[in-house]
Short mmCIF file of C-alpha atoms in Angstrom, two decimals:
data_model
loop_
_atom_site.label_atom_id
_atom_site.label_comp_id
_atom_site.label_asym_id
_atom_site.label_seq_id
_atom_site.Cartn_x
_atom_site.Cartn_y
_atom_site.Cartn_z
CA MET A 1 11.20 0.92 -8.78
CA ALA A 2 8.96 -1.11 -10.80
CA VAL A 3 8.39 -4.82 -8.43
CA GLN A 4 5.48 -7.55 -7.98
CA GLU A 5 4.85 -6.99 -4.66
CA LEU A 6 6.97 -4.64 -1.97
CA SER A 7 6.42 -5.44 1.81
CA LEU A 8 9.44 -5.64 3.17
CA LEU A 9 9.78 -2.44 5.96
CA SER A 10 13.50 -1.82 6.26
CA LEU A 11 13.75 -1.29 2.84
CA ALA A 12 10.17 0.84 3.14
CA ARG A 13 11.80 2.77 5.16
CA HIS A 14 15.04 3.57 3.40
CA LEU A 15 12.98 4.81 0.21
CA ILE A 16 10.88 7.23 2.95
CA ALA A 17 14.32 8.24 3.93
CA ALA A 18 15.43 8.62 0.80
CA HIS A 19 12.02 10.19 -0.35
CA ARG A 20 12.22 13.10 2.46
CA ARG A 21 15.95 13.88 1.51
CA GLY A 22 14.41 14.94 -1.97
CA VAL A 23 15.65 12.16 -3.79
CA GLN A 24 12.98 11.49 -6.93
CA VAL A 25 11.21 7.91 -5.21
CA LYS A 26 8.49 6.58 -7.82
CA LEU A 27 7.22 3.19 -7.81
CA VAL A 28 4.87 0.46 -9.36
CA LEU A 29 3.25 -2.34 -8.03
CA GLU A 30 1.24 -4.89 -9.06
CA ASN A 31 -2.67 -4.38 -8.21
CA SER A 32 -3.10 -7.50 -5.87
CA TYR A 33 0.03 -6.08 -3.72
CA SER A 34 -0.52 -2.07 -3.79
CA THR A 35 -3.52 -1.81 -1.54
CA PRO A 36 -2.03 -1.26 2.36
CA TRP A 37 -2.56 -5.19 4.25
CA SER A 38 -3.49 -3.52 7.22
CA ASP A 39 -6.54 -1.97 5.32
CA GLN A 40 -8.13 -5.35 4.63
CA GLN A 41 -10.19 -7.70 5.95
CA PRO A 42 -9.02 -11.50 5.80
CA SER A 43 -12.76 -12.81 5.22
CA HIS A 44 -13.30 -10.70 2.28
CA LEU A 45 -9.24 -12.04 0.66
CA PRO A 46 -9.10 -14.97 -2.21
CA LYS A 47 -6.98 -17.86 -0.41
CA HIS A 48 -3.57 -17.55 -1.08
CA GLN A 49 -3.98 -13.44 -0.35
CA ARG A 50 -5.79 -14.67 3.08
CA HIS A 51 -2.43 -16.64 3.74
CA ARG A 52 -0.02 -13.59 2.88
CA TRP A 53 -2.76 -11.55 4.89
CA HIS A 54 -1.90 -13.49 8.11
CA GLN A 55 1.65 -13.84 6.94
CA LEU A 56 2.24 -9.83 7.19
CA GLN A 57 0.08 -9.66 10.85
CA HIS A 58 2.63 -11.57 12.24
CA LEU A 59 5.43 -10.28 11.02
CA ALA A 60 3.93 -6.44 12.24
CA ASP A 61 3.32 -8.53 15.90
CA ALA A 62 6.63 -6.57 17.03
CA ASP A 63 6.86 -7.21 20.66
CA GLY A 64 5.20 -10.87 19.99
CA ASP A 65 3.10 -11.25 22.43
CA GLY A 66 1.06 -13.18 19.58
CA ILE A 67 -1.20 -9.87 19.46
CA THR A 68 -1.04 -7.40 16.49
CA THR A 69 -2.41 -3.95 17.30
CA ALA A 70 -3.31 -1.36 15.18
CA GLU A 71 -0.09 0.41 15.94
CA GLU A 72 1.47 -2.31 15.33
CA ALA A 73 -0.85 -3.09 11.92
CA ARG A 74 0.41 0.96 10.71
CA GLN A 75 3.66 0.43 11.84
CA GLY A 76 4.47 -2.85 10.27
CA ASP A 77 2.34 -2.62 7.08
CA ALA A 78 5.25 -1.13 3.70
CA VAL A 79 3.18 0.26 1.60
CA GLY A 80 0.75 1.84 4.26
CA LEU A 81 3.85 3.39 5.05
CA LEU A 82 5.11 4.41 2.09
CA LEU A 83 2.02 5.94 1.49
CA GLN A 84 1.45 7.89 4.61
CA ALA A 85 4.77 9.37 3.72
CA GLY A 86 3.82 10.65 0.26
CA VAL A 87 5.97 8.33 -1.97
CA PRO A 88 4.47 8.95 -5.01
CA LEU A 89 3.15 5.37 -6.42
CA LEU A 90 0.68 3.37 -8.65
CA ASP A 91 -0.41 0.02 -10.03
CA ASP A 92 -1.48 -1.59 -13.18
CA THR A 93 -4.51 -0.05 -12.60
CA GLU A 94 -3.42 3.62 -13.61
CA ASP A 95 -4.11 2.63 -17.48
CA GLY A 96 -7.90 2.87 -16.26
CA SER A 97 -8.39 -1.21 -16.80
CA SER A 98 -8.66 -3.75 -14.00
CA GLY A 99 -4.67 -4.47 -14.42
CA SER A 100 -2.50 -6.24 -16.76
CA GLY A 101 -2.68 -10.13 -16.10
CA LEU A 102 0.80 -9.12 -13.69
CA MET A 103 2.99 -6.54 -13.43
CA HIS A 104 5.91 -9.46 -12.81
CA HIS A 105 8.93 -6.46 -12.72
CA LYS A 106 11.49 -6.44 -9.99
CA PHE A 107 14.10 -3.94 -11.08
CA VAL A 108 14.92 -0.99 -9.77
CA VAL A 109 17.26 2.05 -11.57
CA VAL A 110 18.92 4.23 -9.07
CA ASP A 111 20.28 7.26 -10.33
CA ASP A 112 19.98 6.55 -14.24
CA ARG A 113 23.45 4.80 -13.42
CA SER A 114 22.57 1.07 -11.68
CA VAL A 115 20.27 -1.26 -12.50
CA ILE A 116 18.98 -3.52 -9.71
CA THR A 117 17.29 -7.00 -11.28
CA GLY A 118 16.74 -10.61 -11.08
CA SER A 119 13.66 -13.45 -9.98
CA ALA A 120 13.46 -11.40 -6.47
CA ASN A 121 10.28 -10.07 -5.03
CA PHE A 122 11.28 -7.49 -2.43
CA THR A 123 9.43 -9.38 0.83
CA SER A 124 10.05 -11.65 3.45
CA SER A 125 8.97 -15.11 2.02
CA GLY A 126 11.71 -13.49 -1.16
CA ILE A 127 14.66 -12.59 0.82
CA HIS A 128 14.60 -13.94 4.29
CA GLY A 129 11.53 -16.45 5.09
CA ASP A 130 7.96 -17.04 5.99
CA ALA A 131 7.10 -15.09 8.82
CA GLY A 132 6.53 -17.96 11.99
CA LYS A 133 8.11 -20.61 10.17
CA LEU A 134 11.91 -20.93 10.97
CA ARG A 135 12.96 -23.29 8.72
CA THR A 136 12.66 -21.96 6.21
CA ARG A 137 14.63 -19.53 4.78
CA GLY A 138 13.13 -17.60 1.38
CA ASN A 139 12.58 -18.84 -1.29
CA VAL A 140 15.68 -19.71 -3.80
CA ASN A 141 16.37 -16.09 -6.07
CA HIS A 142 19.24 -14.34 -6.75
CA LEU A 143 19.46 -10.42 -7.59
CA LEU A 144 22.36 -8.36 -10.06
CA ARG A 145 23.76 -4.82 -9.89
CA ILE A 146 24.44 -3.58 -13.16
CA ASP A 147 26.32 0.05 -13.40
CA ASN A 148 25.66 0.92 -17.19
CA PRO A 149 24.01 4.54 -17.71
CA ALA A 150 23.22 2.77 -21.39
CA LEU A 151 21.15 -0.04 -19.48
CA ALA A 152 19.43 2.04 -16.99
CA ALA A 153 18.27 4.25 -20.37
CA ALA A 154 16.71 1.27 -21.32
CA PHE A 155 15.10 0.53 -17.82
CA ARG A 156 13.61 4.16 -17.26
CA ARG A 157 11.61 3.53 -20.70
CA GLU A 158 10.53 1.10 -19.69
CA PHE A 159 9.38 2.40 -15.98
CA GLU A 160 8.31 5.70 -18.11
CA ARG A 161 6.15 3.53 -20.01
CA MET A 162 4.49 2.38 -17.51
CA TRP A 163 4.05 5.16 -15.07
CA GLY A 164 3.05 8.16 -17.66
CA ASP A 165 1.96 11.30 -15.71
CA GLY A 166 2.07 9.44 -12.27
CA PRO A 167 -0.43 8.10 -10.17
CA GLY A 168 -3.96 9.83 -10.17
CA GLY A 169 -3.59 12.53 -13.90
CA ALA A 170 -4.08 11.52 -17.15
CA LYS A 171 -4.76 7.43 -17.79
CA ASP A 172 -2.08 7.76 -20.25
CA SER A 173 -0.05 4.58 -18.36
CA ARG A 174 0.76 1.44 -20.61
CA PHE A 175 0.62 -1.89 -18.94
CA GLY A 176 1.00 -5.26 -20.82
CA LEU A 177 0.03 -5.32 -24.47
CA GLY A 178 -1.44 -1.55 -24.46
CA LYS A 179 2.65 -0.53 -24.36
CA GLY A 180 2.90 -2.11 -27.75
CA GLY A 181 5.90 -3.67 -27.31
CA GLN A 182 9.22 -3.92 -28.46
CA SER A 183 10.34 -5.14 -31.99
CA ASP A 184 14.00 -6.31 -30.57
CA ALA A 185 15.69 -7.11 -27.93
CA GLU A 186 18.13 -3.40 -26.66
CA ARG A 187 21.89 -4.51 -26.58
CA VAL A 188 24.11 -2.68 -24.80
CA GLN A 189 28.03 -2.82 -24.11
CA VAL A 190 29.38 -3.31 -20.98
CA GLY A 191 33.23 -3.47 -20.53
CA ASP A 192 33.53 -6.07 -22.34
CA VAL A 193 30.18 -7.90 -21.85
CA GLU A 194 27.70 -7.23 -24.06
CA ILE A 195 24.25 -7.63 -22.46
CA GLU A 196 20.88 -7.98 -24.06
CA VAL A 197 17.42 -7.08 -22.72
CA LEU A 198 14.08 -7.33 -23.88
CA PHE A 199 10.57 -6.40 -22.17
CA ALA A 200 7.32 -8.11 -22.11
CA PRO A 201 4.73 -8.89 -23.77
CA HIS A 202 4.32 -9.35 -27.21
CA PRO A 203 1.29 -10.18 -29.54
CA LYS A 204 1.78 -13.74 -30.17
CA ARG A 205 1.79 -12.72 -34.08
CA ASN A 206 5.19 -10.77 -33.35
CA PRO A 207 7.95 -13.08 -34.14
CA SER A 208 10.24 -11.26 -31.35
CA HIS A 209 8.33 -12.24 -28.42
CA GLY A 210 9.77 -13.77 -25.23
CA LEU A 211 9.35 -17.64 -26.24
CA ASN A 212 10.74 -17.48 -30.00
CA TRP A 213 14.08 -16.06 -28.79
CA LEU A 214 14.42 -18.42 -25.98
CA ALA A 215 13.90 -21.44 -28.18
CA ALA A 216 16.69 -19.30 -30.47
CA LEU A 217 19.05 -18.73 -27.74
CA LEU A 218 18.98 -22.61 -26.33
CA ALA A 219 18.77 -23.44 -30.21
CA SER A 220 22.63 -21.87 -30.54
CA ALA A 221 23.62 -24.44 -27.83
CA LYS A 222 26.52 -26.51 -28.67
CA HIS A 223 27.55 -28.17 -25.26
CA GLN A 224 25.52 -27.68 -22.07
CA ILE A 225 22.67 -26.22 -20.94
CA ASP A 226 21.74 -26.02 -17.20
CA MET A 227 18.53 -24.49 -16.01
CA ALA A 228 17.20 -23.36 -12.95
CA LEU A 229 13.19 -22.38 -13.47
CA PHE A 230 10.69 -21.95 -11.14
CA VAL A 231 7.59 -22.15 -13.94
CA PHE A 232 8.11 -24.44 -17.02
CA SER A 233 5.21 -24.50 -19.39
CA ALA A 234 6.08 -23.41 -23.10
CA GLN A 235 6.17 -26.35 -25.47
CA GLN A 236 7.96 -24.42 -27.60
CA LEU A 237 10.75 -24.42 -25.24
CA ALA A 238 10.60 -28.06 -24.37
CA ASN A 239 10.98 -28.80 -28.13
CA VAL A 240 13.84 -27.11 -28.70
CA LEU A 241 15.38 -28.94 -25.24
CA GLU A 242 14.68 -32.57 -27.07
CA GLU A 243 16.42 -31.75 -30.21
CA ARG A 244 19.72 -30.27 -28.56
CA ALA A 245 19.70 -33.28 -26.53
CA ASN A 246 19.05 -35.79 -29.36
CA ASP A 247 22.37 -34.12 -30.98
CA GLY A 248 24.07 -35.26 -27.89
CA VAL A 249 23.75 -31.61 -25.87
CA LYS A 250 23.80 -32.50 -22.12
CA ILE A 251 21.26 -30.43 -20.53
CA ARG A 252 20.44 -30.14 -17.13
CA LEU A 253 17.11 -28.68 -15.38
CA VAL A 254 16.17 -28.14 -11.49
CA ALA A 255 12.34 -26.86 -11.30
CA ASP A 256 10.22 -25.78 -8.12
CA PRO A 257 9.19 -29.15 -6.82
CA GLY A 258 5.74 -27.14 -6.09
CA PHE A 259 5.27 -26.45 -10.52
CA ALA A 260 7.08 -29.68 -11.59
CA SER A 261 4.21 -32.38 -10.68
CA ARG A 262 1.09 -29.54 -12.94
CA SER A 263 -0.29 -31.08 -15.87
CA PHE A 264 1.01 -28.35 -17.73
CA SER A 265 4.45 -28.83 -16.55
CA GLU A 266 6.94 -28.73 -19.80
CA VAL A 267 9.45 -30.80 -16.83
CA LEU A 268 6.69 -33.78 -17.04
CA ASP A 269 7.67 -33.85 -20.93
CA LEU A 270 11.68 -34.19 -20.38
CA LEU A 271 11.11 -37.14 -18.08
CA GLY A 272 8.93 -38.68 -20.57
CA VAL A 273 5.92 -39.18 -19.07
CA ALA A 274 2.41 -37.28 -19.08
CA LEU A 275 -0.33 -36.53 -17.13
CA PRO A 276 -3.88 -35.45 -17.27
CA ASP A 277 -5.43 -32.75 -15.22
CA ARG A 278 -7.92 -33.44 -12.84
CA ASP A 279 -10.75 -33.46 -16.49
CA CYS A 280 -8.64 -36.38 -17.74
CA LYS A 281 -7.69 -34.41 -20.36
CA LEU A 282 -3.59 -34.01 -21.68
CA GLU A 283 -2.31 -30.44 -22.41
CA ALA A 284 -2.19 -29.64 -25.84
CA ASN A 285 0.40 -30.47 -27.99
CA ASN A 286 1.44 -32.51 -25.05
CA LYS A 287 5.20 -33.98 -26.30
CA PRO A 288 6.96 -36.50 -23.63
CA PHE A 289 10.60 -37.17 -25.14
CA THR A 290 10.71 -40.37 -26.24
CA GLN A 291 14.33 -40.99 -24.55
CA PRO A 292 13.43 -39.11 -21.12
CA ILE A 293 16.40 -37.02 -19.49
CA ARG A 294 18.22 -37.83 -16.91
CA GLY A 295 19.30 -35.00 -15.71
CA VAL A 296 15.90 -33.43 -14.52
CA GLY A 297 15.02 -33.10 -10.71
CA THR A 298 14.11 -30.98 -7.97
CA PRO A 299 15.69 -29.47 -5.05
CA ARG A 300 15.49 -30.20 -1.49
CA LEU A 301 13.96 -27.05 0.12
CA ALA A 302 12.81 -26.11 3.21
CA ARG A 303 8.75 -26.77 3.54
CA GLY A 304 7.01 -23.67 2.60
CA ASP A 305 10.24 -22.56 -0.09
CA LYS A 306 9.88 -21.99 -3.78
CA LEU A 307 13.21 -22.35 -6.10
CA HIS A 308 11.99 -18.74 -7.92
CA HIS A 309 14.68 -18.78 -9.81
CA LYS A 310 14.75 -17.74 -13.88
CA PHE A 311 17.85 -18.59 -15.26
CA ALA A 312 19.12 -20.80 -17.79
CA VAL A 313 23.39 -21.16 -18.71
CA ILE A 314 24.33 -22.04 -22.24
CA ASP A 315 27.77 -23.24 -22.38
CA ASN A 316 29.07 -22.00 -19.94
CA LYS A 317 29.61 -18.61 -21.41
CA THR A 318 26.10 -17.07 -21.79
CA VAL A 319 23.12 -16.10 -18.86
CA ILE A 320 19.23 -16.03 -19.64
CA THR A 321 17.47 -14.50 -16.81
CA GLY A 322 15.79 -11.53 -15.25
CA SER A 323 11.55 -11.64 -14.14
CA PHE A 324 10.28 -13.98 -17.23
CA ASN A 325 9.15 -16.97 -16.24
CA TRP A 326 9.26 -19.71 -19.51
CA SER A 327 5.51 -19.76 -19.74
CA PRO A 328 3.21 -18.40 -23.18
CA SER A 329 2.11 -15.56 -19.96
CA ALA A 330 5.13 -13.85 -19.68
CA ALA A 331 5.38 -13.80 -23.24
CA HIS A 332 2.06 -12.47 -24.33
CA THR A 333 0.24 -10.86 -21.39
CA ASN A 334 2.66 -10.10 -18.70
CA ASP A 335 5.16 -6.85 -17.81
CA GLU A 336 7.85 -9.01 -18.10
CA THR A 337 11.93 -8.72 -18.09
CA LEU A 338 14.42 -10.68 -20.13
CA LEU A 339 18.21 -10.40 -20.26
CA VAL A 340 20.49 -11.98 -21.42
CA ILE A 341 23.97 -11.60 -20.25
CA HIS A 342 27.30 -13.12 -22.51
CA SER A 343 29.58 -13.51 -19.78
CA PRO A 344 31.95 -16.86 -19.08
CA GLN A 345 32.36 -14.81 -15.80
CA LEU A 346 29.23 -14.57 -14.77
CA ALA A 347 28.13 -18.03 -16.11
CA LYS A 348 30.68 -19.08 -13.76
CA HIS A 349 28.55 -17.78 -10.37
CA PHE A 350 25.11 -19.35 -11.79
CA THR A 351 26.80 -23.05 -13.05
CA ARG A 352 28.07 -22.25 -8.94
CA GLU A 353 24.45 -22.06 -7.88
CA MET A 354 22.79 -24.86 -10.38
CA ASP A 355 25.37 -27.06 -8.78
CA ARG A 356 24.22 -26.14 -5.23
CA LEU A 357 21.25 -27.04 -5.59
CA TRP A 358 22.11 -30.03 -8.21
CA ASN A 359 23.89 -31.60 -4.98
CA GLY A 360 20.78 -33.63 -3.47
CA ALA A 361 18.27 -32.92 -5.75
CA GLU A 362 15.75 -35.72 -6.70
CA LEU A 363 16.41 -36.27 -10.01
CA GLY A 364 14.18 -38.42 -12.06
CA ILE A 365 10.61 -39.51 -11.69
CA THR A 366 10.10 -38.44 -7.60
CA PRO A 367 7.18 -39.87 -5.11
CA HIS A 368 5.36 -36.89 -5.18
CA ILE A 369 5.38 -36.83 -9.25
CA GLN A 370 4.77 -40.97 -9.55
CA ARG A 371 2.05 -40.57 -6.68
CA LYS A 372 -0.07 -38.48 -9.29
CA LEU A 373 0.66 -40.45 -11.78
CA ASP A 374 -0.86 -43.46 -10.15
CA ARG A 375 -4.00 -41.59 -8.68
CA GLN A 376 -4.64 -40.11 -12.34
CA ARG A 377 -4.43 -43.43 -13.75
CA ILE A 378 -6.62 -44.73 -12.06
CA LYS A 379 -9.06 -42.44 -12.11
CA CYS A 380 -8.99 -41.52 -15.63
CA GLY A 381 -8.03 -45.33 -17.31
CA ASP A 382 -8.24 -45.10 -20.70
CA GLY A 383 -10.26 -42.51 -20.92
CA VAL A 384 -7.78 -39.86 -20.90
CA GLU A 385 -8.96 -36.99 -23.96
CA ARG A 386 -6.43 -34.15 -25.52
CA GLY A 387 -7.08 -30.55 -24.52
#
């Protein structure tokens, strides 16, 4: 299993039970989340990690009396329980570095024949909702299970690159650009479905990197592109979408409300506007569409939930998914999976999810985006610079 974060107690307990049955269980985490939270002091943590610590403490309060005892904390710490049980676990510092950009994978390989992967981290926020916030329903995510030994072997090879000889041995684990990167995506056949998988990152000079592949896939669209994206900050992809829109391809995009209004968000390009950052600088190579796309918006979610998908559907027959956000960091820094599945049947399922998010979404320049534009216009005036 390689996942950025694991805090689900039920999953940890099932992994421990499998380990005790003699099943070989190995786990790779992102180094920011590989330390038992019950061993940490919240005052020493950065803001995001401090918020996470309080969430996990709240979840660990088994009797709900508002006080998390030491025993409750011990029993409510998924990583702590795994380590106590002797489940082998390492993170992206095992190569001797301070960590890769992010160990951002989200995949499981079971018995060398099944792969579980998608956009979800194995956390309460990622699956169920935030502790103590009953209105939350969990981040908007998806998971796929694919039974195919050839695909499982491809994921197993990626895992073994990161695992090396395991925790505490020679520093032969490989993360980030240290893995060397593949030259091309691997292809496997699952029945009548072709699946392609690319593991990131790649150097910018490598033409097979993930953003180039995404650009080629988008450029191939003849009729329609649907996208549900957490992060969209790759100008290269926005430029391709403008070309396809100008050629009459129907484009729909729903983006995470928290990300859509950031100064480096390409969602703004599709809406035909530019938002300078706090220093009154525009993103380098910023290029708002001359003809804004009407089919761009943000879904209505419970406060605290995020749209965490990273998927697209092209011409109702090709699905793009994985852990790979549409960003330069995903292509060139992080450990990521980019999966392309050529299946009209699967495309229907993702289109149904797209329609669900689309219904009731706020389309166009939302009031929140407009307020940010107005504030920066007042602050920056005519003093906007290009980055």
